[in-house]
Amino acid sequence: DVKVTQSSRYLVKRTGEKVFLECVQDMDHENMFWYRQDPGLGLRLIYFSYDVKMKEKGDIPEGYSVSREKKERFSLILESASTNQTSMYLCASRGSGSKPYEQYFGPGTRLTVT
Amino acid sequence: KQEVTQIPAALSVPEGENLVLNCSFTDSAIYNLQWFRQDPGKGLTSLLLIQSSQREQTSGRLNASLDKSSGRSTLYIAASQPGDSATYLCAVDPAGYALNFGKGTSLLVTP
């Protein structure tokens, strides 16, 4: 089974702190994604990466950056956390093989910025 | 940008009923369409994926159909159970990378 894990289920940070959210997948997938999910707004893409050290902006990249130094790991960085970044953050991955297009999600990180 | 709409936003049915969830999208040029289930406070679980060349996919009591020309997909759930209560999300893949999601249908199946 494909497994996507996220470093924390719940996180509480203060305004202005630098926050790291880590995501690891174990299926050698080329593509990895970070979404945020908010009530009434649904899932929105922040960034994605299609290869090591490669990244593309999604719909709402402002206030975020990402890092992909190894194929299995994709990090989301909040340079200076703000209260409007309180949200559920979901990581996903997708690759090739018997299911070339299916996207798999991690359990999510509920981030609260106070 | 591809817009994805799910109707209804919420649905409550008694146990045992068959039900249909609807998804529509604005651009028929898609690679595939994927249905997910999300339980409260959890991540998304993939239910079914329909490639653009396919018309439907089935898994157990679930059947998803795709009509690209009309920009519609339906998820049919047979003989619903209380354990089916969750939010169901439809997502289209326009370019082979990230997905465009609908806002979901919140389903409650009552005993």
mmCIF file of C-alpha atoms in Angstrom:
data_model
loop_
_atom_site.group_PDB
_atom_site.id
_atom_site.type_symbol
_atom_site.label_atom_id
_atom_site.label_comp_id
_atom_site.label_asym_id
_atom_site.label_seq_id
_atom_site.Cartn_x
_atom_site.Cartn_y
_atom_site.Cartn_z
ATOM 1 C CA ASP A 1 0.000 0.000 0.000
ATOM 2 C CA VAL A 2 1.081 3.527 -0.757
ATOM 3 C CA LYS A 3 1.877 5.464 2.346
ATOM 4 C CA VAL A 4 2.083 9.219 2.712
ATOM 5 C CA THR A 5 2.991 10.439 6.176
ATOM 6 C CA GLN A 6 3.027 13.921 7.642
ATOM 7 C CA SER A 7 5.228 14.920 10.555
ATOM 8 C CA SER A 8 2.474 16.210 12.830
ATOM 9 C CA ARG A 9 -1.298 15.762 13.132
ATOM 10 C CA TYR A 10 -1.735 18.910 15.196
ATOM 11 C CA LEU A 11 0.517 21.938 15.503
ATOM 12 C CA VAL A 12 0.135 25.213 17.398
ATOM 13 C CA LYS A 13 2.473 28.081 16.558
ATOM 14 C CA ARG A 14 2.716 31.768 17.340
ATOM 15 C CA THR A 15 2.471 34.597 14.860
ATOM 16 C CA GLY A 16 5.840 35.316 13.261
ATOM 17 C CA GLU A 17 7.335 31.884 13.884
ATOM 18 C CA LYS A 18 8.938 29.908 11.063
ATOM 19 C CA VAL A 19 7.025 26.663 10.589
ATOM 20 C CA PHE A 20 8.110 23.472 8.832
ATOM 21 C CA LEU A 21 5.631 20.836 7.696
ATOM 22 C CA GLU A 22 7.182 17.609 6.506
ATOM 23 C CA CYS A 23 5.759 15.014 4.171
ATOM 24 C CA VAL A 24 7.258 11.637 3.261
ATOM 25 C CA GLN A 25 6.034 9.079 0.725
ATOM 26 C CA ASP A 26 7.303 5.551 0.349
ATOM 27 C CA MET A 27 6.336 4.741 -3.249
ATOM 28 C CA ASP A 28 9.087 6.503 -5.221
ATOM 29 C CA HIS A 29 6.552 8.951 -6.668
ATOM 30 C CA GLU A 30 7.845 11.741 -8.868
ATOM 31 C CA ASN A 31 5.056 14.205 -8.061
ATOM 32 C CA MET A 32 4.282 15.646 -4.647
ATOM 33 C CA PHE A 33 1.769 18.330 -3.640
ATOM 34 C CA TRP A 34 0.796 20.604 -0.774
ATOM 35 C CA TYR A 35 -2.841 21.705 -0.408
ATOM 36 C CA ARG A 36 -4.670 23.606 2.272
ATOM 37 C CA GLN A 37 -8.288 22.970 3.125
ATOM 38 C CA ASP A 38 -10.609 25.572 4.616
ATOM 39 C CA PRO A 39 -14.366 25.465 5.281
ATOM 40 C CA GLY A 40 -16.291 26.899 2.371
ATOM 41 C CA LEU A 41 -13.189 27.165 0.194
ATOM 42 C CA GLY A 42 -12.361 23.504 -0.325
ATOM 43 C CA LEU A 43 -8.884 22.275 -1.200
ATOM 44 C CA ARG A 44 -6.492 24.728 -2.782
ATOM 45 C CA LEU A 45 -3.064 23.956 -4.211
ATOM 46 C CA ILE A 46 -0.144 25.777 -2.618
ATOM 47 C CA TYR A 47 2.867 24.234 -4.391
ATOM 48 C CA PHE A 48 3.802 21.074 -6.179
ATOM 49 C CA SER A 49 7.021 19.364 -7.206
ATOM 50 C CA TYR A 50 7.514 17.025 -10.186
ATOM 51 C CA ASP A 51 11.098 16.058 -9.394
ATOM 52 C CA VAL A 52 13.873 16.577 -6.869
ATOM 53 C CA LYS A 53 14.719 20.274 -6.506
ATOM 54 C CA MET A 54 11.904 21.199 -8.918
ATOM 55 C CA LYS A 55 8.856 23.157 -7.784
ATOM 56 C CA GLU A 56 5.878 24.950 -9.250
ATOM 57 C CA LYS A 57 3.561 27.501 -7.668
ATOM 58 C CA GLY A 58 -0.029 26.551 -7.220
ATOM 59 C CA ASP A 59 -3.025 28.809 -6.732
ATOM 60 C CA ILE A 60 -2.057 30.318 -3.370
ATOM 61 C CA PRO A 61 1.755 30.305 -2.913
ATOM 62 C CA GLU A 62 2.019 33.647 -1.104
ATOM 63 C CA GLY A 63 3.531 33.296 2.353
ATOM 64 C CA TYR A 64 4.808 29.778 1.679
ATOM 65 C CA SER A 65 7.908 28.147 0.271
ATOM 66 C CA VAL A 66 8.835 24.512 -0.335
ATOM 67 C CA SER A 67 11.867 22.272 -0.425
ATOM 68 C CA ARG A 68 12.467 18.937 -2.131
ATOM 69 C CA GLU A 69 16.003 17.739 -1.586
ATOM 70 C CA LYS A 70 15.152 14.029 -1.741
ATOM 71 C CA LYS A 71 12.576 12.296 -3.869
ATOM 72 C CA GLU A 72 10.587 10.921 -0.937
ATOM 73 C CA ARG A 73 10.381 14.134 1.085
ATOM 74 C CA PHE A 74 8.550 17.395 0.389
ATOM 75 C CA SER A 75 8.580 20.188 2.948
ATOM 76 C CA LEU A 76 6.274 23.161 3.262
ATOM 77 C CA ILE A 77 7.695 26.221 4.981
ATOM 78 C CA LEU A 78 5.782 29.133 6.444
ATOM 79 C CA GLU A 79 8.458 31.815 6.633
ATOM 80 C CA SER A 80 6.582 33.958 9.150
ATOM 81 C CA ALA A 81 3.346 32.366 10.299
ATOM 82 C CA SER A 82 0.212 34.494 10.362
ATOM 83 C CA THR A 83 -3.246 33.826 11.769
ATOM 84 C CA ASN A 84 -4.736 33.556 8.269
ATOM 85 C CA GLN A 85 -2.547 30.499 7.736
ATOM 86 C CA THR A 86 -4.512 28.576 10.345
ATOM 87 C CA SER A 87 -5.797 25.666 8.303
ATOM 88 C CA MET A 88 -5.677 21.959 7.541
ATOM 89 C CA TYR A 89 -2.625 21.159 5.407
ATOM 90 C CA LEU A 90 -2.697 18.075 3.219
ATOM 91 C CA CYS A 91 0.227 16.510 1.410
ATOM 92 C CA ALA A 92 -0.229 14.199 -1.574
ATOM 93 C CA SER A 93 1.877 12.228 -4.008
ATOM 94 C CA ARG A 94 1.404 10.662 -7.398
ATOM 95 C CA GLY A 95 3.614 8.636 -9.652
ATOM 96 C CA SER A 96 3.723 6.009 -12.350
ATOM 97 C CA GLY A 97 3.091 2.270 -12.333
ATOM 98 C CA SER A 98 -0.073 0.229 -12.225
ATOM 99 C CA LYS A 99 -2.036 3.326 -11.174
ATOM 100 C CA PRO A 100 -0.295 6.104 -13.065
ATOM 101 C CA TYR A 101 -2.668 8.909 -12.229
ATOM 102 C CA GLU A 102 -4.058 8.191 -8.779
ATOM 103 C CA GLN A 103 -3.206 10.741 -6.139
ATOM 104 C CA TYR A 104 -2.627 9.591 -2.553
ATOM 105 C CA PHE A 105 -3.016 11.796 0.487
ATOM 106 C CA GLY A 106 -1.468 11.947 3.921
ATOM 107 C CA PRO A 107 -3.543 12.252 7.125
ATOM 108 C CA GLY A 108 -3.231 16.033 7.258
ATOM 109 C CA THR A 109 -1.762 18.544 9.715
ATOM 110 C CA ARG A 110 -4.134 20.837 11.565
ATOM 111 C CA LEU A 111 -2.125 24.046 12.082
ATOM 112 C CA THR A 112 -3.300 26.756 14.445
ATOM 113 C CA VAL A 113 -1.457 30.078 14.479
ATOM 114 C CA THR A 114 -2.172 32.233 17.522
ATOM 115 C CA LYS B 1 -9.160 27.545 -14.718
ATOM 116 C CA GLN B 2 -11.201 24.402 -14.403
ATOM 117 C CA GLU B 3 -14.206 24.863 -12.105
ATOM 118 C CA VAL B 4 -15.632 21.829 -10.333
ATOM 119 C CA THR B 5 -19.101 21.891 -8.768
ATOM 120 C CA GLN B 6 -20.701 19.265 -6.552
ATOM 121 C CA ILE B 7 -24.416 19.030 -5.926
ATOM 122 C CA PRO B 8 -25.909 18.658 -3.391
ATOM 123 C CA ALA B 9 -23.663 20.203 -0.743
ATOM 124 C CA ALA B 10 -25.265 17.998 1.902
ATOM 125 C CA LEU B 11 -27.460 14.924 1.841
ATOM 126 C CA SER B 12 -29.176 12.862 4.512
ATOM 127 C CA VAL B 13 -30.667 9.455 3.688
ATOM 128 C CA PRO B 14 -31.954 6.470 5.655
ATOM 129 C CA GLU B 15 -29.869 3.331 5.711
ATOM 130 C CA GLY B 16 -30.398 1.020 2.752
ATOM 131 C CA GLU B 17 -31.162 3.682 0.157
ATOM 132 C CA ASN B 18 -29.337 3.921 -3.143
ATOM 133 C CA LEU B 19 -28.001 7.411 -3.803
ATOM 134 C CA VAL B 20 -26.269 9.502 -6.440
ATOM 135 C CA LEU B 21 -23.750 12.276 -5.924
ATOM 136 C CA ASN B 22 -23.163 14.693 -8.776
ATOM 137 C CA CYS B 23 -20.056 16.436 -10.033
ATOM 138 C CA SER B 24 -19.762 18.853 -12.953
ATOM 139 C CA PHE B 25 -16.709 20.502 -14.499
ATOM 140 C CA THR B 26 -16.310 23.303 -16.991
ATOM 141 C CA ASP B 27 -13.564 22.029 -19.317
ATOM 142 C CA SER B 28 -13.906 18.616 -20.936
ATOM 143 C CA ALA B 29 -10.164 18.376 -21.677
ATOM 144 C CA ILE B 30 -9.224 16.279 -18.657
ATOM 145 C CA TYR B 31 -6.754 13.448 -18.065
ATOM 146 C CA ASN B 32 -8.903 11.750 -15.462
ATOM 147 C CA LEU B 33 -11.411 12.241 -12.654
ATOM 148 C CA GLN B 34 -11.011 10.935 -9.134
ATOM 149 C CA TRP B 35 -13.528 10.480 -6.312
ATOM 150 C CA PHE B 36 -12.369 10.694 -2.702
ATOM 151 C CA ARG B 37 -13.870 10.150 0.698
ATOM 152 C CA GLN B 38 -12.917 12.278 3.706
ATOM 153 C CA ASP B 39 -13.860 11.531 7.299
ATOM 154 C CA PRO B 40 -13.949 14.474 9.753
ATOM 155 C CA GLY B 41 -10.473 15.746 10.605
ATOM 156 C CA LYS B 42 -8.776 13.182 8.401
ATOM 157 C CA GLY B 43 -7.009 13.012 5.058
ATOM 158 C CA LEU B 44 -8.551 11.960 1.759
ATOM 159 C CA THR B 45 -9.016 8.350 0.751
ATOM 160 C CA SER B 46 -9.168 7.570 -2.947
ATOM 161 C CA LEU B 47 -12.314 5.674 -3.949
ATOM 162 C CA LEU B 48 -12.318 5.517 -7.717
ATOM 163 C CA LEU B 49 -10.343 6.935 -10.601
ATOM 164 C CA ILE B 50 -11.771 7.172 -14.114
ATOM 165 C CA GLN B 51 -9.339 7.804 -16.931
ATOM 166 C CA SER B 52 -10.489 10.121 -19.717
ATOM 167 C CA SER B 53 -10.902 7.185 -22.099
ATOM 168 C CA GLN B 54 -13.209 5.314 -19.700
ATOM 169 C CA ARG B 55 -16.933 5.677 -19.085
ATOM 170 C CA GLU B 56 -17.202 4.129 -15.621
ATOM 171 C CA GLN B 57 -15.439 2.367 -12.769
ATOM 172 C CA THR B 58 -16.830 0.104 -10.085
ATOM 173 C CA SER B 59 -15.601 -0.894 -6.642
ATOM 174 C CA GLY B 60 -17.908 -2.884 -4.428
ATOM 175 C CA ARG B 61 -21.068 -0.845 -3.802
ATOM 176 C CA LEU B 62 -19.610 2.183 -5.573
ATOM 177 C CA ASN B 63 -19.959 3.020 -9.234
ATOM 178 C CA ALA B 64 -18.596 6.174 -10.828
ATOM 179 C CA SER B 65 -19.451 7.322 -14.326
ATOM 180 C CA LEU B 66 -17.857 9.939 -16.553
ATOM 181 C CA ASP B 67 -19.363 11.886 -19.447
ATOM 182 C CA LYS B 68 -16.621 14.186 -20.682
ATOM 183 C CA SER B 69 -18.692 15.773 -23.418
ATOM 184 C CA SER B 70 -21.244 17.076 -20.956
ATOM 185 C CA GLY B 71 -18.701 17.726 -18.195
ATOM 186 C CA ARG B 72 -20.360 15.441 -15.655
ATOM 187 C CA SER B 73 -19.585 12.594 -13.330
ATOM 188 C CA THR B 74 -21.783 10.727 -10.879
ATOM 189 C CA LEU B 75 -20.935 8.556 -7.898
ATOM 190 C CA TYR B 76 -23.569 5.929 -7.222
ATOM 191 C CA ILE B 77 -23.646 4.298 -3.779
ATOM 192 C CA ALA B 78 -25.796 1.196 -3.494
ATOM 193 C CA ALA B 79 -27.484 0.059 -0.300
ATOM 194 C CA SER B 80 -26.066 2.851 1.828
ATOM 195 C CA GLN B 81 -24.812 2.140 5.367
ATOM 196 C CA PRO B 82 -24.125 4.426 8.373
ATOM 197 C CA GLY B 83 -20.410 3.792 7.803
ATOM 198 C CA ASP B 84 -20.720 5.565 4.449
ATOM 199 C CA SER B 85 -21.285 8.852 6.286
ATOM 200 C CA ALA B 86 -18.463 11.169 5.214
ATOM 201 C CA THR B 87 -17.698 13.976 2.801
ATOM 202 C CA TYR B 88 -17.257 12.889 -0.812
ATOM 203 C CA LEU B 89 -14.995 14.952 -3.037
ATOM 204 C CA CYS B 90 -14.719 14.977 -6.787
ATOM 205 C CA ALA B 91 -11.467 16.111 -8.430
ATOM 206 C CA VAL B 92 -10.456 16.535 -12.057
ATOM 207 C CA ASP B 93 -6.945 16.326 -13.426
ATOM 208 C CA PRO B 94 -6.606 18.869 -16.231
ATOM 209 C CA ALA B 95 -2.933 18.471 -17.047
ATOM 210 C CA GLY B 96 -1.484 15.363 -15.449
ATOM 211 C CA TYR B 97 -0.249 17.029 -12.285
ATOM 212 C CA ALA B 98 -2.370 18.678 -9.599
ATOM 213 C CA LEU B 99 -6.095 18.176 -9.126
ATOM 214 C CA ASN B 100 -8.923 20.697 -9.152
ATOM 215 C CA PHE B 101 -11.372 19.847 -6.384
ATOM 216 C CA GLY B 102 -15.040 20.422 -5.852
ATOM 217 C CA LYS B 103 -16.166 21.505 -2.392
ATOM 218 C CA GLY B 104 -17.675 18.145 -1.611
ATOM 219 C CA THR B 105 -20.980 16.578 -0.663
ATOM 220 C CA SER B 106 -21.460 15.862 3.025
ATOM 221 C CA LEU B 107 -23.375 12.582 3.356
ATOM 222 C CA LEU B 108 -25.180 11.377 6.458
ATOM 223 C CA VAL B 109 -26.701 7.896 6.456
ATOM 224 C CA THR B 110 -29.059 7.411 9.389
ATOM 225 C CA PRO B 111 -29.775 3.993 10.949
#
